[in-house]
XYZ file of N, CA, C and O in Angstrom:
500
model
N 16.962 7.815 58.972
C 16.921 8.393 57.640
C 15.478 8.399 57.129
O 14.785 7.396 57.197
N 15.031 9.564 56.619
C 13.665 9.672 56.119
C 13.568 9.112 54.712
O 14.491 9.238 53.919
N 12.437 8.525 54.421
C 12.197 8.019 53.077
C 11.060 8.804 52.447
O 10.065 9.086 53.093
N 11.228 9.145 51.183
C 10.195 9.873 50.458
C 9.139 8.894 49.967
O 9.419 7.709 49.809
N 7.925 9.391 49.729
C 6.906 8.529 49.137
C 7.417 7.949 47.823
O 8.250 8.557 47.151
N 6.949 6.762 47.432
C 7.493 6.091 46.256
C 7.386 6.877 44.959
O 8.208 6.722 44.086
N 6.389 7.751 44.820
C 6.264 8.485 43.557
C 7.040 9.796 43.561
O 6.955 10.576 42.644
N 7.808 10.068 44.596
C 8.520 11.327 44.718
C 9.913 11.198 44.128
O 10.606 10.214 44.362
N 10.331 12.224 43.391
C 11.649 12.203 42.766
C 12.724 12.502 43.791
O 12.648 13.462 44.515
N 13.719 11.657 43.879
C 14.863 11.905 44.739
C 16.081 12.259 43.904
O 17.048 12.780 44.412
N 16.050 11.959 42.653
C 17.176 12.286 41.778
C 16.803 13.500 40.953
O 15.798 14.146 41.192
N 17.619 13.811 39.973
C 17.338 14.970 39.136
C 16.301 14.660 38.063
O 15.965 15.518 37.267
N 15.790 13.451 38.039
C 14.799 13.075 37.045
C 13.409 13.012 37.659
O 13.186 12.290 38.630
N 12.487 13.794 37.132
C 11.098 13.768 37.567
C 10.282 13.253 36.394
O 10.428 13.726 35.272
N 9.427 12.302 36.652
C 8.654 11.717 35.562
C 7.586 12.690 35.069
O 7.157 13.603 35.790
N 7.161 12.447 33.847
C 6.111 13.266 33.251
C 4.845 13.211 34.103
O 4.186 14.233 34.310
N 4.526 12.041 34.629
C 3.309 11.907 35.442
C 3.433 12.694 36.746
O 2.447 13.247 37.231
N 4.636 12.764 37.320
C 4.832 13.549 38.540
C 4.627 15.033 38.253
O 4.014 15.733 39.050
N 5.139 15.510 37.120
C 4.946 16.918 36.750
C 3.472 17.203 36.505
O 2.947 18.220 36.960
N 2.807 16.319 35.768
C 1.392 16.545 35.458
C 0.543 16.527 36.731
O -0.396 17.300 36.848
N 0.884 15.662 37.669
C 0.158 15.586 38.927
C 0.262 16.909 39.691
O -0.687 17.345 40.346
N 1.402 17.595 39.579
C 1.650 18.828 40.318
C 1.434 20.099 39.492
O 1.570 21.204 40.000
N 1.095 19.925 38.240
C 0.964 21.062 37.316
C 0.028 22.151 37.835
O 0.364 23.334 37.846
N -1.143 21.784 38.268
C -2.132 22.757 38.724
C -1.616 23.541 39.933
O -1.757 24.761 40.007
N -0.996 22.861 40.866
C -0.473 23.524 42.059
C 0.684 24.462 41.705
O 0.741 25.596 42.189
N 1.598 24.006 40.874
C 2.735 24.841 40.473
C 2.237 26.088 39.748
O 2.679 27.205 40.033
N 1.301 25.919 38.830
C 0.742 27.049 38.072
C 0.044 28.032 39.009
O 0.231 29.245 38.899
N -0.750 27.508 39.919
C -1.469 28.375 40.861
C -0.498 29.190 41.706
O -0.645 30.413 41.846
N 0.502 28.543 42.253
C 1.460 29.245 43.107
C 2.253 30.287 42.323
O 2.399 31.432 42.762
N 2.748 29.897 41.174
C 3.636 30.774 40.406
C 2.891 31.923 39.736
O 3.208 33.086 39.926
N 1.881 31.584 38.964
C 1.198 32.609 38.174
C 0.053 33.265 38.934
O -0.018 34.492 39.022
N -0.828 32.469 39.510
C -2.037 33.017 40.116
C -1.769 33.695 41.459
O -2.385 34.706 41.772
N -0.863 33.131 42.260
C -0.527 33.739 43.543
C 0.728 34.603 43.447
O 1.192 35.134 44.455
N 1.276 34.709 42.242
C 2.398 35.597 41.932
C 3.633 35.341 42.807
O 4.331 36.270 43.201
N 3.887 34.084 43.107
C 5.073 33.733 43.886
C 6.292 33.676 42.973
O 6.177 33.394 41.780
N 7.443 33.910 43.570
C 8.690 33.769 42.836
C 8.957 32.288 42.640
O 8.537 31.451 43.446
N 9.688 31.973 41.579
C 9.968 30.577 41.273
C 10.663 29.883 42.441
O 10.328 28.751 42.792
N 11.597 30.556 43.069
C 12.316 29.948 44.210
C 11.350 29.621 45.358
O 11.531 28.622 46.053
N 10.335 30.454 45.570
C 9.341 30.180 46.611
C 8.513 28.948 46.257
O 8.236 28.107 47.114
N 8.137 28.850 44.985
C 7.378 27.681 44.522
C 8.220 26.424 44.700
O 7.740 25.396 45.208
N 9.489 26.510 44.311
C 10.379 25.363 44.438
C 10.506 24.924 45.898
O 10.511 23.722 46.184
N 10.590 25.880 46.818
C 10.714 25.554 48.247
C 9.459 24.839 48.752
O 9.558 23.851 49.496
N 8.289 25.322 48.355
C 7.034 24.687 48.764
C 6.962 23.269 48.219
O 6.628 22.321 48.940
N 7.292 23.114 46.953
C 7.233 21.786 46.342
C 8.279 20.854 46.960
O 8.004 19.672 47.165
N 9.447 21.386 47.282
C 10.493 20.587 47.927
C 10.011 20.103 49.301
O 10.240 18.951 49.680
N 9.310 20.987 50.035
C 8.752 20.604 51.344
C 7.738 19.469 51.206
O 7.519 18.711 52.151
N 7.128 19.377 50.033
C 6.154 18.320 49.782
C 6.808 17.090 49.151
O 6.130 16.156 48.740
N 8.142 17.127 49.040
C 8.869 15.967 48.540
C 9.120 15.954 47.047
O 9.613 14.965 46.514
N 8.792 17.038 46.357
C 9.018 17.102 44.907
C 10.280 17.911 44.663
O 10.310 19.121 44.880
N 11.321 17.247 44.219
C 12.625 17.885 44.054
C 12.953 17.986 42.575
O 13.019 16.979 41.866
N 13.144 19.224 42.124
C 13.517 19.473 40.733
C 14.373 20.735 40.688
O 14.262 21.599 41.556
N 15.182 20.845 39.657
C 16.056 22.011 39.529
C 15.293 23.194 38.953
O 14.210 23.040 38.360
N 15.868 24.385 39.108
C 15.256 25.593 38.545
C 15.095 25.451 37.035
O 14.069 25.821 36.469
N 16.106 24.910 36.374
C 16.047 24.718 34.923
C 14.885 23.806 34.548
O 14.192 24.038 33.553
N 14.659 22.763 35.334
C 13.558 21.840 35.054
C 12.210 22.548 35.169
O 11.316 22.345 34.343
N 12.061 23.377 36.199
C 10.819 24.148 36.354
C 10.621 25.085 35.165
O 9.526 25.172 34.601
N 11.664 25.804 34.800
C 11.555 26.758 33.696
C 11.200 26.056 32.395
O 10.344 26.530 31.637
N 11.847 24.926 32.128
C 11.534 24.174 30.908
C 10.095 23.682 30.915
O 9.386 23.769 29.915
N 9.646 23.176 32.062
C 8.297 22.632 32.146
C 7.256 23.736 32.003
O 6.261 23.580 31.303
N 7.487 24.879 32.656
C 6.515 25.967 32.566
C 6.480 26.554 31.160
O 5.425 26.962 30.682
N 7.610 26.566 30.493
C 7.624 27.017 29.096
C 6.787 26.061 28.242
O 5.983 26.492 27.420
N 6.948 24.781 28.476
C 6.172 23.770 27.745
C 4.676 23.938 28.009
O 3.846 23.783 27.118
N 4.315 24.275 29.251
C 2.916 24.468 29.634
C 2.369 25.818 29.195
O 1.167 26.052 29.256
N 3.246 26.746 28.810
C 2.793 28.084 28.435
C 2.477 28.957 29.637
O 1.681 29.895 29.543
N 3.087 28.683 30.775
C 2.842 29.434 32.003
C 3.833 30.594 32.073
O 5.038 30.378 32.165
N 3.309 31.817 32.020
C 4.152 33.006 32.117
C 3.465 34.048 32.984
O 2.253 34.013 33.164
N 4.248 34.960 33.490
C 3.705 36.092 34.232
C 3.976 37.393 33.491
O 3.317 38.388 33.751
N 4.942 37.385 32.627
C 5.355 38.612 31.960
C 4.354 39.045 30.897
O 3.694 38.213 30.271
N 4.289 40.338 30.683
C 3.452 40.899 29.635
C 4.301 40.977 28.374
O 5.399 41.538 28.379
N 3.803 40.419 27.300
C 4.515 40.444 26.030
C 4.253 41.777 25.334
O 3.209 42.404 25.523
N 5.197 42.197 24.521
C 5.082 43.491 23.847
C 3.800 43.572 23.021
O 3.071 44.559 23.092
N 3.524 42.536 22.231
C 2.326 42.575 21.388
C 1.048 42.621 22.227
O 0.068 43.242 21.836
N 1.055 41.990 23.406
C -0.110 42.048 24.292
C -0.322 43.467 24.814
O -1.455 43.959 24.848
N 0.763 44.112 25.210
C 0.664 45.477 25.729
C 0.118 46.418 24.665
O -0.751 47.250 24.941
N 0.610 46.297 23.447
C 0.162 47.165 22.359
C -1.336 46.985 22.123
O -2.091 47.962 22.072
N -1.777 45.744 22.001
C -3.191 45.471 21.725
C -4.079 45.968 22.874
O -5.090 46.629 22.641
N -3.696 45.670 24.097
C -4.507 46.071 25.253
C -4.621 47.586 25.326
O -5.713 48.132 25.532
N -3.519 48.284 25.143
C -3.558 49.743 25.230
C -4.318 50.365 24.067
O -4.979 51.389 24.235
N -4.266 49.748 22.899
C -5.069 50.236 21.762
C -6.556 50.073 22.049
O -7.349 50.982 21.823
N -6.929 48.914 22.553
C -8.341 48.670 22.890
C -8.787 49.621 23.993
O -9.875 50.204 23.917
N -7.953 49.785 25.013
C -8.279 50.697 26.106
C -8.480 52.116 25.589
O -9.434 52.811 25.972
N -7.603 52.564 24.706
C -7.706 53.905 24.130
C -9.022 54.071 23.368
O -9.725 55.075 23.523
N -9.381 53.073 22.557
C -10.622 53.125 21.784
C -11.836 53.125 22.707
O -12.782 53.884 22.504
N -11.816 52.326 23.746
C -12.947 52.263 24.676
C -13.075 53.557 25.475
O -14.180 53.970 25.812
N -11.949 54.210 25.775
C -11.995 55.508 26.449
C -12.713 56.532 25.573
O -13.531 57.314 26.071
N -12.426 56.514 24.269
C -13.078 57.421 23.328
C -14.586 57.176 23.322
O -15.384 58.116 23.259
N -14.974 55.909 23.417
C -16.387 55.537 23.410
C -17.041 55.718 24.782
O -18.231 55.476 24.940
N -16.268 56.100 25.786
C -16.796 56.310 27.126
C -17.109 55.027 27.873
O -17.939 55.017 28.781
N -16.435 53.933 27.502
C -16.675 52.637 28.151
C -15.573 52.331 29.150
O -14.419 52.684 28.955
N -15.954 51.649 30.223
C -14.972 51.169 31.194
C -14.346 49.890 30.662
O -14.973 49.143 29.919
N -13.111 49.627 31.059
C -12.400 48.459 30.560
C -11.765 47.680 31.699
O -11.069 48.256 32.525
N -12.046 46.387 31.741
C -11.381 45.473 32.653
C -10.464 44.590 31.821
O -10.867 44.091 30.777
N -9.255 44.391 32.299
C -8.274 43.633 31.543
C -8.004 42.326 32.255
O -7.803 42.293 33.473
N -7.990 41.242 31.497
C -7.712 39.935 32.075
C -6.671 39.197 31.266
O -6.511 39.410 30.066
N -5.936 38.361 31.959
C -4.958 37.495 31.318
C -4.959 36.205 32.115
O -4.869 36.235 33.336
N -5.076 35.087 31.445
C -5.129 33.784 32.101
C -6.275 33.730 33.113
O -6.114 33.257 34.232
N -7.411 34.280 32.705
C -8.623 34.271 33.530
C -8.445 35.000 34.852
O -9.142 34.737 35.824
N -7.511 35.937 34.899
C -7.260 36.724 36.097
C -7.237 38.194 35.698
O -6.765 38.536 34.618
N -7.736 39.041 36.576
C -7.668 40.469 36.322
C -6.222 40.939 36.354
O -5.414 40.445 37.120
N -5.910 41.877 35.481
C -4.565 42.448 35.431
C -4.714 43.959 35.492
O -5.545 44.538 34.802
N -3.914 44.582 36.325
C -3.983 46.028 36.458
C -3.486 46.697 35.182
O -2.446 46.317 34.635
N -4.214 47.707 34.727
C -3.829 48.470 33.547
C -2.432 49.063 33.718
O -1.672 49.165 32.760
N -2.096 49.406 34.949
C -0.788 50.007 35.223
C 0.360 49.122 34.758
O 1.392 49.624 34.325
N 0.196 47.815 34.830
C 1.263 46.912 34.367
C 1.504 47.080 32.875
O 2.640 47.083 32.419
N 0.428 47.237 32.105
C 0.571 47.415 30.661
C 1.174 48.781 30.341
O 1.997 48.914 29.445
N 0.750 49.793 31.090
C 1.277 51.146 30.872
C 2.768 51.182 31.204
O 3.568 51.726 30.430
N 3.156 50.599 32.324
C 4.585 50.553 32.685
C 5.387 49.832 31.614
O 6.483 50.256 31.238
N 4.842 48.737 31.105
C 5.529 47.969 30.061
C 5.724 48.833 28.817
O 6.812 48.865 28.247
N 4.664 49.520 28.405
C 4.745 50.361 27.201
C 5.772 51.476 27.375
O 6.570 51.741 26.468
N 5.762 52.114 28.529
C 6.725 53.190 28.771
C 8.151 52.652 28.809
O 9.064 53.240 28.242
N 8.336 51.522 29.476
C 9.665 50.923 29.603
C 10.226 50.534 28.240
O 11.409 50.709 27.959
N 9.359 50.044 27.351
C 9.789 49.604 26.029
C 9.722 50.709 24.985
O 10.128 50.504 23.840
N 9.168 51.873 25.358
C 9.058 52.985 24.414
C 8.106 52.682 23.262
O 8.347 53.090 22.127
N 7.009 51.996 23.557
C 6.063 51.589 22.513
C 5.212 52.751 22.036
O 4.785 53.592 22.815
N 4.937 52.771 20.753
C 4.019 53.733 20.150
C 2.640 53.091 20.103
O 2.478 52.004 19.564
N 1.645 53.764 20.641
C 0.277 53.268 20.644
C -0.591 54.249 19.870
O -0.863 55.342 20.342
N -1.017 53.888 18.669
C -1.899 54.690 17.816
C -1.601 56.178 17.909
O -2.402 56.977 18.390
N -0.412 56.549 17.496
C -0.062 57.959 17.425
C 0.344 58.583 18.743
O 0.644 59.769 18.795
N 0.322 57.823 19.824
C 0.746 58.349 21.117
C 2.222 58.053 21.308
O 2.698 56.970 20.978
N 2.943 59.021 21.855
C 4.329 58.758 22.200
C 4.342 58.089 23.565
O 3.370 58.189 24.310
N 5.422 57.435 23.935
C 5.485 56.806 25.263
C 5.212 57.796 26.390
O 4.602 57.451 27.386
N 5.621 59.044 26.221
C 5.411 60.056 27.261
C 3.940 60.428 27.407
O 3.498 60.842 28.470
N 3.151 60.279 26.330
C 1.748 60.669 26.387
C 0.833 59.559 26.859
O -0.355 59.773 27.054
N 1.371 58.351 27.049
C 0.557 57.260 27.564
C 0.248 57.606 29.020
O 1.149 57.959 29.760
N -1.014 57.505 29.431
C -1.430 57.948 30.766
C -0.562 57.437 31.895
O -0.085 56.424 31.986
């Protein structure tokens, strides 16, 4: 029978210090490397860190770790992009210190039917 390292959770309870110790790795895998939560959980499980999906979701919510584009973010980014286009400036978009493709914001706006400074969803590039 294999034994886990002493600081590894074997039950459904993971200590705050265990989560904090793994926070950077979980964030990097999930948000920065764009892995699915189940993939992150499998990697962490292979390293002896066992937690439920609900526990991961609760912890990442507490940490403010998200991948989704919020409606208000899409509106602001597309407004700024529109203004910079008028001024003839190039625009790079970042979120969480990472570049984000403009297409993600455009898809979000179209999907949600957002109005951007007098533009209809159909007129968004």
